[in-house]
GROMACS .gro file of C-alpha atoms in nm:
model
  392
    1MET     CA    1   5.234   0.373  -0.930
    2THR     CA    2   4.928   0.434  -0.713
    3SER     CA    3   4.654   0.634  -0.888
    4THR     CA    4   4.455   0.916  -0.733
    5LEU     CA    5   4.150   0.690  -0.730
    6ASP     CA    6   4.334   0.412  -0.547
    7THR     CA    7   4.457   0.662  -0.288
    8ILE     CA    8   4.111   0.811  -0.237
    9LEU     CA    9   3.940   0.472  -0.214
   10ALA     CA   10   4.195   0.363   0.046
   11ALA     CA   11   4.129   0.686   0.238
   12ALA     CA   12   3.754   0.624   0.221
   13LYS     CA   13   3.793   0.268   0.348
   14ASP     CA   14   4.012   0.389   0.634
   15HIS     CA   15   3.756   0.660   0.716
   16ALA     CA   16   3.480   0.397   0.730
   17ASP     CA   17   3.688   0.162   0.946
   18THR     CA   18   3.834   0.413   1.190
   19VAL     CA   19   3.584   0.699   1.203
   20ILE     CA   20   3.236   0.573   1.105
   21LYS     CA   21   3.207   0.214   1.231
   22PRO     CA   22   3.337   0.272   1.585
   23ASN     CA   23   3.116   0.577   1.636
   24ILE     CA   24   2.794   0.531   1.440
   25ASP     CA   25   2.589   0.407   1.736
   26ALA     CA   26   2.707   0.699   1.951
   27TRP     CA   27   2.624   0.944   1.671
   28ASN     CA   28   2.271   0.812   1.647
   29ALA     CA   29   2.231   0.821   2.024
   30GLY     CA   30   2.360   1.178   2.032
   31THR     CA   31   2.129   1.291   1.746
   32ALA     CA   32   2.383   1.541   1.613
   33TRP     CA   33   2.585   1.559   1.294
   34PRO     CA   34   2.947   1.456   1.370
   35ARG     CA   35   3.124   1.765   1.242
   36ASP     CA   36   3.458   1.634   1.360
   37ALA     CA   37   3.404   1.330   1.137
   38SER     CA   38   3.323   1.533   0.826
   39ASP     CA   39   3.625   1.752   0.906
   40LYS     CA   40   3.836   1.435   0.896
   41ALA     CA   41   3.669   1.337   0.570
   42GLY     CA   42   3.772   1.674   0.429
   43ALA     CA   43   4.130   1.629   0.546
   44ALA     CA   44   4.131   1.287   0.376
   45GLY     CA   45   4.024   1.441   0.043
   46LEU     CA   46   3.668   1.308   0.046
   47THR     CA   47   3.480   1.639   0.020
   48GLY     CA   48   3.600   1.767  -0.318
   49LEU     CA   49   3.599   1.451  -0.525
   50TYR     CA   50   3.495   1.600  -0.861
   51ALA     CA   51   3.624   1.953  -0.814
   52PRO     CA   52   3.934   2.075  -1.004
   53VAL     CA   53   4.271   2.026  -0.842
   54GLU     CA   54   4.343   2.398  -0.874
   55LEU     CA   55   4.046   2.466  -0.644
   56GLY     CA   56   4.157   2.210  -0.387
   57GLY     CA   57   3.962   1.914  -0.524
   58GLN     CA   58   4.067   1.568  -0.639
   59GLY     CA   59   3.972   1.620  -1.004
   60LEU     CA   60   3.814   1.275  -1.034
   61PRO     CA   61   3.561   1.204  -1.309
   62LEU     CA   62   3.216   1.106  -1.188
   63SER     CA   63   3.271   0.748  -1.302
   64GLU     CA   64   3.557   0.713  -1.054
   65GLY     CA   65   3.462   0.939  -0.765
   66ILE     CA   66   3.126   0.771  -0.716
   67GLN     CA   67   3.305   0.452  -0.610
   68VAL     CA   68   3.401   0.630  -0.286
   69TYR     CA   69   3.047   0.589  -0.150
   70GLU     CA   70   3.071   0.210  -0.169
   71GLN     CA   71   3.359   0.232   0.077
   72LEU     CA   72   3.182   0.486   0.299
   73GLY     CA   73   2.861   0.283   0.278
   74MET     CA   74   3.035  -0.003   0.455
   75GLY     CA   75   3.037   0.226   0.756
   76ASP     CA   76   2.696   0.392   0.718
   77GLY     CA   77   2.470   0.457   0.419
   78ALA     CA   78   2.323   0.783   0.553
   79TYR     CA   79   2.667   0.929   0.619
   80ALA     CA   80   2.775   0.830   0.267
   81PHE     CA   81   2.457   0.990   0.130
   82ALA     CA   82   2.522   1.321   0.310
   83LEU     CA   83   2.878   1.342   0.178
   84SER     CA   84   2.760   1.251  -0.172
   85MET     CA   85   2.520   1.546  -0.175
   86HIS     CA   86   2.794   1.779  -0.047
   87ASN     CA   87   3.021   1.659  -0.329
   88ILE     CA   88   2.750   1.715  -0.590
   89CYS     CA   89   2.702   2.073  -0.470
   90THR     CA   90   3.076   2.130  -0.460
   91PHE     CA   91   3.103   1.996  -0.814
   92ALA     CA   92   2.831   2.237  -0.928
   93GLY     CA   93   2.975   2.537  -0.744
   94CYS     CA   94   3.329   2.483  -0.867
   95GLY     CA   95   3.220   2.400  -1.221
   96TYR     CA   96   2.938   2.646  -1.283
   97GLY     CA   97   2.952   2.911  -1.013
   98THR     CA   98   3.054   3.270  -1.076
   99GLU     CA   99   3.414   3.373  -1.024
  100ALA     CA  100   3.307   3.568  -0.716
  101PHE     CA  101   3.139   3.259  -0.573
  102LYS     CA  102   3.436   3.036  -0.640
  103GLU     CA  103   3.672   3.289  -0.485
  104LYS     CA  104   3.471   3.290  -0.163
  105TRP     CA  105   3.345   2.933  -0.139
  106ALA     CA  106   3.536   2.684  -0.359
  107ARG     CA  107   3.825   2.596  -0.128
  108GLU     CA  108   3.602   2.612   0.178
  109LEU     CA  109   3.383   2.342   0.021
  110THR     CA  110   3.653   2.120  -0.130
  111SER     CA  111   3.835   2.116   0.205
  112GLY     CA  112   3.520   2.027   0.398
  113ARG     CA  113   3.561   2.330   0.623
  114LYS     CA  114   3.218   2.432   0.493
  115LEU     CA  115   2.941   2.188   0.408
  116ALA     CA  116   2.684   2.225   0.130
  117ASN     CA  117   2.354   2.063   0.053
  118PHE     CA  118   2.087   2.061  -0.216
  119ALA     CA  119   1.728   2.186  -0.186
  120LEU     CA  120   1.488   2.093  -0.467
  121THR     CA  121   1.189   1.899  -0.329
  122GLU     CA  122   0.895   2.098  -0.190
  123PRO     CA  123   0.637   1.986   0.067
  124GLN     CA  124   0.351   1.993  -0.185
  125SER     CA  125   0.540   1.843  -0.478
  126GLY     CA  126   0.746   1.541  -0.376
  127SER     CA  127   0.904   1.388  -0.685
  128ASP     CA  128   0.737   1.638  -0.920
  129PRO     CA  129   0.989   1.923  -0.959
  130MET     CA  130   0.776   2.088  -1.227
  131THR     CA  131   0.532   2.187  -0.952
  132MET     CA  132   0.739   2.445  -0.769
  133TYR     CA  133   0.621   2.732  -0.554
  134THR     CA  134   0.950   2.884  -0.435
  135ARG     CA  135   0.988   3.221  -0.608
  136ALA     CA  136   1.285   3.446  -0.667
  137THR     CA  137   1.231   3.813  -0.747
  138ILE     CA  138   1.516   3.973  -0.939
  139ASN     CA  139   1.595   4.313  -0.795
  140GLY     CA  140   1.766   4.597  -0.974
  141ASP     CA  141   2.059   4.614  -0.733
  142GLY     CA  142   2.224   4.282  -0.814
  143THR     CA  143   2.028   4.075  -0.560
  144TRP     CA  144   1.751   3.816  -0.565
  145THR     CA  145   1.475   3.798  -0.305
  146ILE     CA  146   1.352   3.444  -0.244
  147SER     CA  147   1.042   3.315  -0.065
  148GLY     CA  148   0.909   2.962  -0.036
  149SER     CA  149   0.984   2.630   0.129
  150LYS     CA  150   1.172   2.309   0.064
  151ALA     CA  151   1.130   1.962   0.213
  152TRP     CA  152   1.363   1.676   0.300
  153VAL     CA  153   1.664   1.904   0.322
  154SER     CA  154   1.952   1.702   0.465
  155LEU     CA  155   2.215   1.865   0.685
  156ALA     CA  156   1.935   2.107   0.771
  157GLY     CA  157   2.072   2.371   1.002
  158GLU     CA  158   2.416   2.209   0.981
  159ALA     CA  159   2.529   2.289   0.626
  160ASP     CA  160   2.687   2.627   0.563
  161ILE     CA  161   2.522   2.683   0.225
  162TYR     CA  162   2.219   2.542   0.042
  163PHE     CA  163   2.206   2.505  -0.337
  164THR     CA  164   1.840   2.592  -0.393
  165VAL     CA  165   1.626   2.557  -0.706
  166VAL     CA  166   1.378   2.839  -0.761
  167LYS     CA  167   1.131   2.973  -1.015
  168THR     CA  168   1.162   3.333  -1.124
  169SER     CA  169   0.806   3.383  -1.252
  170ASP     CA  170   0.456   3.240  -1.221
  171ALA     CA  171   0.465   3.101  -1.574
  172PRO     CA  172   0.408   2.724  -1.596
  173GLY     CA  173   0.696   2.502  -1.698
  174HIS     CA  174   1.067   2.504  -1.625
  175LYS     CA  175   1.211   2.772  -1.853
  176ASP     CA  176   1.225   3.019  -1.565
  177MET     CA  177   1.399   2.791  -1.316
  178ALA     CA  178   1.742   2.867  -1.174
  179MET     CA  179   1.972   2.743  -0.898
  180ILE     CA  180   2.118   2.981  -0.642
  181ALA     CA  181   2.335   2.908  -0.339
  182ILE     CA  182   2.192   3.048  -0.014
  183PRO     CA  183   2.430   3.089   0.282
  184ALA     CA  184   2.307   2.951   0.612
  185ASP     CA  185   2.336   3.290   0.781
  186ALA     CA  186   2.109   3.465   0.529
  187LYS     CA  187   1.838   3.668   0.701
  188GLY     CA  188   1.496   3.504   0.662
  189LEU     CA  189   1.630   3.148   0.627
  190SER     CA  190   1.499   2.903   0.888
  191PHE     CA  191   1.423   2.535   0.940
  192GLY     CA  192   1.128   2.341   1.073
  193PRO     CA  193   1.135   2.067   1.336
  194ARG     CA  194   1.373   1.784   1.258
  195TYR     CA  195   1.218   1.478   1.100
  196ASP     CA  196   1.214   1.177   1.329
  197THR     CA  197   1.446   0.935   1.150
  198PRO     CA  198   1.535   0.652   1.391
  199SER     CA  199   1.786   0.477   1.165
  200TYR     CA  200   1.995   0.790   1.105
  201ASN     CA  201   1.928   1.027   1.394
  202PHE     CA  202   2.266   1.193   1.348
  203LEU     CA  203   2.170   1.332   1.005
  204PRO     CA  204   1.947   1.637   1.050
  205MET     CA  205   1.664   1.654   0.796
  206SER     CA  206   1.374   1.898   0.792
  207GLU     CA  207   1.183   2.153   0.590
  208MET     CA  208   1.358   2.477   0.497
  209TYR     CA  209   1.171   2.810   0.496
  210LEU     CA  210   1.266   3.119   0.298
  211ASP     CA  211   1.100   3.443   0.400
  212LYS     CA  212   1.218   3.721   0.169
  213VAL     CA  213   1.574   3.591   0.177
  214GLU     CA  214   1.807   3.826  -0.010
  215VAL     CA  215   2.103   3.673  -0.194
  216SER     CA  216   2.364   3.831  -0.420
  217GLU     CA  217   2.346   3.735  -0.786
  218ASP     CA  218   2.711   3.633  -0.741
  219ASN     CA  219   2.565   3.317  -0.588
  220ILE     CA  220   2.382   3.207  -0.901
  221ILE     CA  221   2.501   2.856  -0.985
  222LEU     CA  222   2.274   2.783  -1.280
  223PRO     CA  223   2.113   3.077  -1.459
  224ILE     CA  224   1.747   3.114  -1.551
  225GLY     CA  225   1.647   2.839  -1.791
  226GLN     CA  226   1.906   2.589  -1.673
  227GLY     CA  227   1.782   2.521  -1.320
  228LEU     CA  228   1.571   2.214  -1.391
  229GLN     CA  229   1.810   2.052  -1.635
  230GLY     CA  230   2.100   2.097  -1.392
  231SER     CA  231   1.890   1.970  -1.103
  232LEU     CA  232   1.794   1.655  -1.291
  233MET     CA  233   2.161   1.593  -1.365
  234ALA     CA  234   2.236   1.635  -0.994
  235ILE     CA  235   1.961   1.389  -0.911
  236ASP     CA  236   2.103   1.135  -1.158
  237ILE     CA  237   2.444   1.166  -0.991
  238ALA     CA  238   2.278   1.127  -0.652
  239ARG     CA  239   2.089   0.816  -0.763
  240VAL     CA  240   2.405   0.644  -0.881
  241SER     CA  241   2.586   0.755  -0.564
  242ILE     CA  242   2.310   0.596  -0.357
  243ALA     CA  243   2.350   0.272  -0.553
  244SER     CA  244   2.722   0.283  -0.475
  245GLY     CA  245   2.656   0.334  -0.104
  246CYS     CA  246   2.405   0.047  -0.108
  247CYS     CA  247   2.681  -0.186  -0.229
  248GLY     CA  248   2.883  -0.097   0.077
  249LEU     CA  249   2.579  -0.165   0.294
  250MET     CA  250   2.529  -0.503   0.126
  251GLN     CA  251   2.892  -0.596   0.179
  252THR     CA  252   2.870  -0.513   0.549
  253ALA     CA  253   2.549  -0.715   0.588
  254LEU     CA  254   2.702  -1.012   0.408
  255ASP     CA  255   3.025  -0.997   0.609
  256THR     CA  256   2.828  -0.977   0.934
  257ALA     CA  257   2.629  -1.289   0.845
  258LEU     CA  258   2.943  -1.473   0.735
  259SER     CA  259   3.135  -1.380   1.048
  260TYR     CA  260   2.851  -1.512   1.261
  261SER     CA  261   2.748  -1.823   1.071
  262LYS     CA  262   3.101  -1.959   1.028
  263ASN     CA  263   3.115  -2.019   1.404
  264ARG     CA  264   2.750  -2.079   1.497
  265LYS     CA  265   2.712  -2.447   1.589
  266MET     CA  266   2.390  -2.620   1.489
  267PHE     CA  267   2.283  -2.974   1.389
  268GLY     CA  268   2.627  -3.116   1.452
  269GLY     CA  269   2.815  -2.862   1.244
  270LYS     CA  270   2.850  -2.493   1.162
  271ASN     CA  271   2.572  -2.287   1.007
  272LEU     CA  272   2.786  -2.196   0.710
  273ASP     CA  273   2.827  -2.567   0.628
  274LEU     CA  274   2.452  -2.596   0.564
  275ASP     CA  275   2.344  -2.585   0.200
  276GLY     CA  276   2.045  -2.365   0.282
  277ILE     CA  277   2.263  -2.100   0.447
  278GLN     CA  278   2.514  -2.110   0.162
  279TRP     CA  279   2.238  -2.068  -0.093
  280MET     CA  280   2.084  -1.772   0.090
  281LEU     CA  281   2.415  -1.591   0.127
  282GLY     CA  282   2.523  -1.693  -0.222
  283GLU     CA  283   2.222  -1.510  -0.365
  284VAL     CA  284   2.322  -1.198  -0.170
  285ALA     CA  285   2.675  -1.230  -0.307
  286THR     CA  286   2.547  -1.253  -0.665
  287ASP     CA  287   2.317  -0.954  -0.619
  288LEU     CA  288   2.613  -0.758  -0.481
  289GLU     CA  289   2.834  -0.836  -0.780
  290VAL     CA  290   2.553  -0.743  -1.022
  291SER     CA  291   2.488  -0.422  -0.829
  292ARG     CA  292   2.853  -0.319  -0.851
  293LEU     CA  293   2.861  -0.373  -1.226
  294LEU     CA  294   2.535  -0.183  -1.271
  295TYR     CA  295   2.620   0.127  -1.067
  296ARG     CA  296   2.964   0.154  -1.227
  297LYS     CA  297   2.815   0.134  -1.575
  298ALA     CA  298   2.559   0.396  -1.475
  299ALA     CA  299   2.835   0.619  -1.336
  300ALA     CA  300   3.026   0.594  -1.665
  301ALA     CA  301   2.709   0.697  -1.854
  302LEU     CA  302   2.646   1.016  -1.653
  303GLY     CA  303   2.650   1.322  -1.875
  304THR     CA  304   2.556   1.120  -2.185
  305ALA     CA  305   2.218   1.064  -2.348
  306GLU     CA  306   2.205   0.723  -2.178
  307GLY     CA  307   2.279   0.870  -1.834
  308PRO     CA  308   1.926   0.928  -1.696
  309LEU     CA  309   1.806   0.581  -1.797
  310MET     CA  310   2.113   0.408  -1.655
  311ALA     CA  311   2.079   0.607  -1.331
  312ALA     CA  312   1.717   0.490  -1.313
  313HIS     CA  313   1.821   0.127  -1.363
  314ALA     CA  314   2.080   0.158  -1.085
  315LYS     CA  315   1.840   0.334  -0.846
  316ARG     CA  316   1.567   0.080  -0.922
  317PHE     CA  317   1.772  -0.236  -0.880
  318VAL     CA  318   2.047  -0.176  -0.624
  319PRO     CA  319   1.849  -0.035  -0.325
  320ASP     CA  320   1.594  -0.315  -0.369
  321ALA     CA  321   1.882  -0.563  -0.364
  322ALA     CA  322   2.017  -0.394  -0.050
  323VAL     CA  323   1.683  -0.431   0.131
  324LYS     CA  324   1.673  -0.797   0.031
  325ALA     CA  325   2.036  -0.848   0.139
  326ALA     CA  326   1.987  -0.691   0.481
  327ASN     CA  327   1.672  -0.896   0.543
  328THR     CA  328   1.831  -1.220   0.422
  329CYS     CA  329   2.140  -1.172   0.639
  330THR     CA  330   1.917  -1.099   0.938
  331GLN     CA  331   1.726  -1.421   0.867
  332VAL     CA  332   2.050  -1.621   0.846
  333MET     CA  333   2.142  -1.507   1.197
  334GLY     CA  334   1.800  -1.588   1.340
  335GLY     CA  335   1.709  -1.409   1.660
  336MET     CA  336   2.060  -1.276   1.703
  337GLY     CA  337   2.017  -1.074   1.383
  338LEU     CA  338   1.754  -0.865   1.561
  339LEU     CA  339   1.994  -0.750   1.832
  340GLN     CA  340   2.130  -0.396   1.809
  341PRO     CA  341   2.502  -0.478   1.855
  342TYR     CA  342   2.511  -0.673   1.527
  343GLY     CA  343   2.381  -0.373   1.334
  344LEU     CA  344   2.157  -0.555   1.086
  345ASP     CA  345   1.840  -0.385   1.206
  346ARG     CA  346   2.003  -0.048   1.132
  347LEU     CA  347   2.114  -0.170   0.789
  348SER     CA  348   1.761  -0.288   0.705
  349ARG     CA  349   1.613   0.052   0.789
  350LEU     CA  350   1.889   0.236   0.606
  351ALA     CA  351   1.834   0.026   0.294
  352GLN     CA  352   1.466   0.118   0.299
  353MET     CA  353   1.556   0.486   0.334
  354LEU     CA  354   1.790   0.462   0.036
  355ARG     CA  355   1.508   0.314  -0.173
  356ILE     CA  356   1.316   0.638  -0.123
  357VAL     CA  357   1.552   0.938  -0.120
  358ASP     CA  358   1.626   1.123  -0.446
  359GLY     CA  359   1.335   0.955  -0.621
  360THR     CA  360   1.169   0.636  -0.506
  361THR     CA  361   1.235   0.311  -0.688
  362GLU     CA  362   0.884   0.353  -0.833
  363ILE     CA  363   0.989   0.683  -0.993
  364SER     CA  364   1.282   0.498  -1.149
  365ARG     CA  365   1.037   0.244  -1.285
  366VAL     CA  366   0.845   0.531  -1.448
  367VAL     CA  367   1.166   0.652  -1.618
  368ILE     CA  368   1.242   0.299  -1.737
  369GLY     CA  369   0.885   0.247  -1.855
  370ARG     CA  370   0.892   0.563  -2.066
  371ALA     CA  371   1.218   0.451  -2.225
  372LEU     CA  372   1.056   0.119  -2.311
  373GLN     CA  373   0.764   0.301  -2.474
  374LYS     CA  374   1.010   0.496  -2.691
  375ARG     CA  375   1.189   0.177  -2.788
  376ALA     CA  376   0.859   0.004  -2.866
  377ALA     CA  377   0.772   0.284  -3.109
  378THR     CA  378   1.085   0.201  -3.314
  379LEU     CA  379   1.007  -0.170  -3.344
  380PRO     CA  380   0.800  -0.334  -3.618
  381ASP     CA  381   0.441  -0.412  -3.530
  382LEU     CA  382   0.343  -0.768  -3.455
  383PRO     CA  383  -0.013  -0.890  -3.519
  384VAL     CA  384  -0.235  -0.860  -3.214
  385PRO     CA  385  -0.554  -1.073  -3.181
  386GLN     CA  386  -0.871  -0.869  -3.212
  387GLY     CA  387  -1.178  -0.933  -3.003
  388PHE     CA  388  -1.534  -0.937  -3.125
  389GLY     CA  389  -1.634  -0.596  -3.261
  390GLU     CA  390  -1.280  -0.461  -3.278
  391GLY     CA  391  -1.119  -0.336  -3.594
  392ARG     CA  392  -1.445  -0.237  -3.763
   0.00000   0.00000   0.00000
C-alpha cells in the first residue's frame, strides 16, 4: 500500500521534472513569479504539507514533509525555498490561528489558491531578531495598528498574506513579541524596489513597509509573549527545509556531471574512466549521502529540546556541501560547466544563496559553539599548563 508520503514525494518529483526544470530559465528571464506553477503545486498537494487533513492539508509530520524539498530542489532551490516558507506559514495558521482566521484562510492556503510568506528580519537587525523596531498598537476596537519595516521578504508583492512578527511595546526583550498575519490588500502595506537577485530573478524579494496598517485581532497567529519563540521554531523548520532542498541541488549537479563525463572523450578514453574524475565525484556523492542523513535526523528532532541544535548542524553543513558540490561538478566539466545551458552556474549561485537565507552558516556555527560551551561546563576539568605569573 502506497503511503501518503510516497504519493507526495512522487508528486513533488513529477512537479520538478515537468513544471520546474523545463521552465526555470524562462522564469528567470521573465523575472516574475510563476503563479501557474504554484497553482499546479497546490493541485498536487504540495502547499499544505503539515496542515490537518480536515483543513485540506496532507497531515504529514515535519520529519516527513520536509523531504518534499529535496525533490523540488532537483528542479530549483529558490522555488523549493519559497514553497517551504509558504508551508511553514500554512502550518502556523492552521495550527495556531484563531477560528475566524482558519475559517477564512486555511483552505485557501492549503490549496495554494492563496500564498503566504514570513516577515521577521528587519533592515537594521539582520540575524538579530531581538532588535526589532516594528510596533503594533493594540486598539480598543479589536484591531491592531502596525508600523515598521521588514527586509528580505520573499514573494514580496506576490503573496496574499504575510505572517509578520511585531513588538507591542518599547520594552527591551522579547516578552512583548507577537505574530500577526497581514493581508496583502491591507491599507498602508507596501514594498520597496525588488532586490537584484540574478540566480533567482523569478522570486520577488524586497523590503516591506507598514504605515499604520490596521489588522483585525482575528489574524493573531501567536499571541503576545509567544512571537519570538514561535518565530525561532519557524526558522529551525526553514533551516532544515533548506538543507533538504540543497540535497536536491547536489543531486542535480552530480547527475549533470555524470551525464556529461560518461561520454566526454579525453586521453584515449572517457572522462568518467579517469581516477581523478571518479574521486572528485565520489566525494560529492559521499557528501550528498551524509547530508541526507543529517537533514532527516534534524527534521525528526524538530519540536524537541535537540531541535535547534540539530537544525543548526544541518544548516551549517549541508549548504556548504552544496556549494562545494556545484563547484566540483563545474570543475569536472571544464569550460563546458560555465555555459548556461548546463545549469551549473545557476546551481553554484543558488547554493551560495541557500548558505545565507534564514541565518547564515556562521550564525549556525554560533548556535553550535554555544552548545559546545554548555557541554564543556558539564565535563570534568583537565589540567591546563600555566604560564609564568599565572595562578598566583
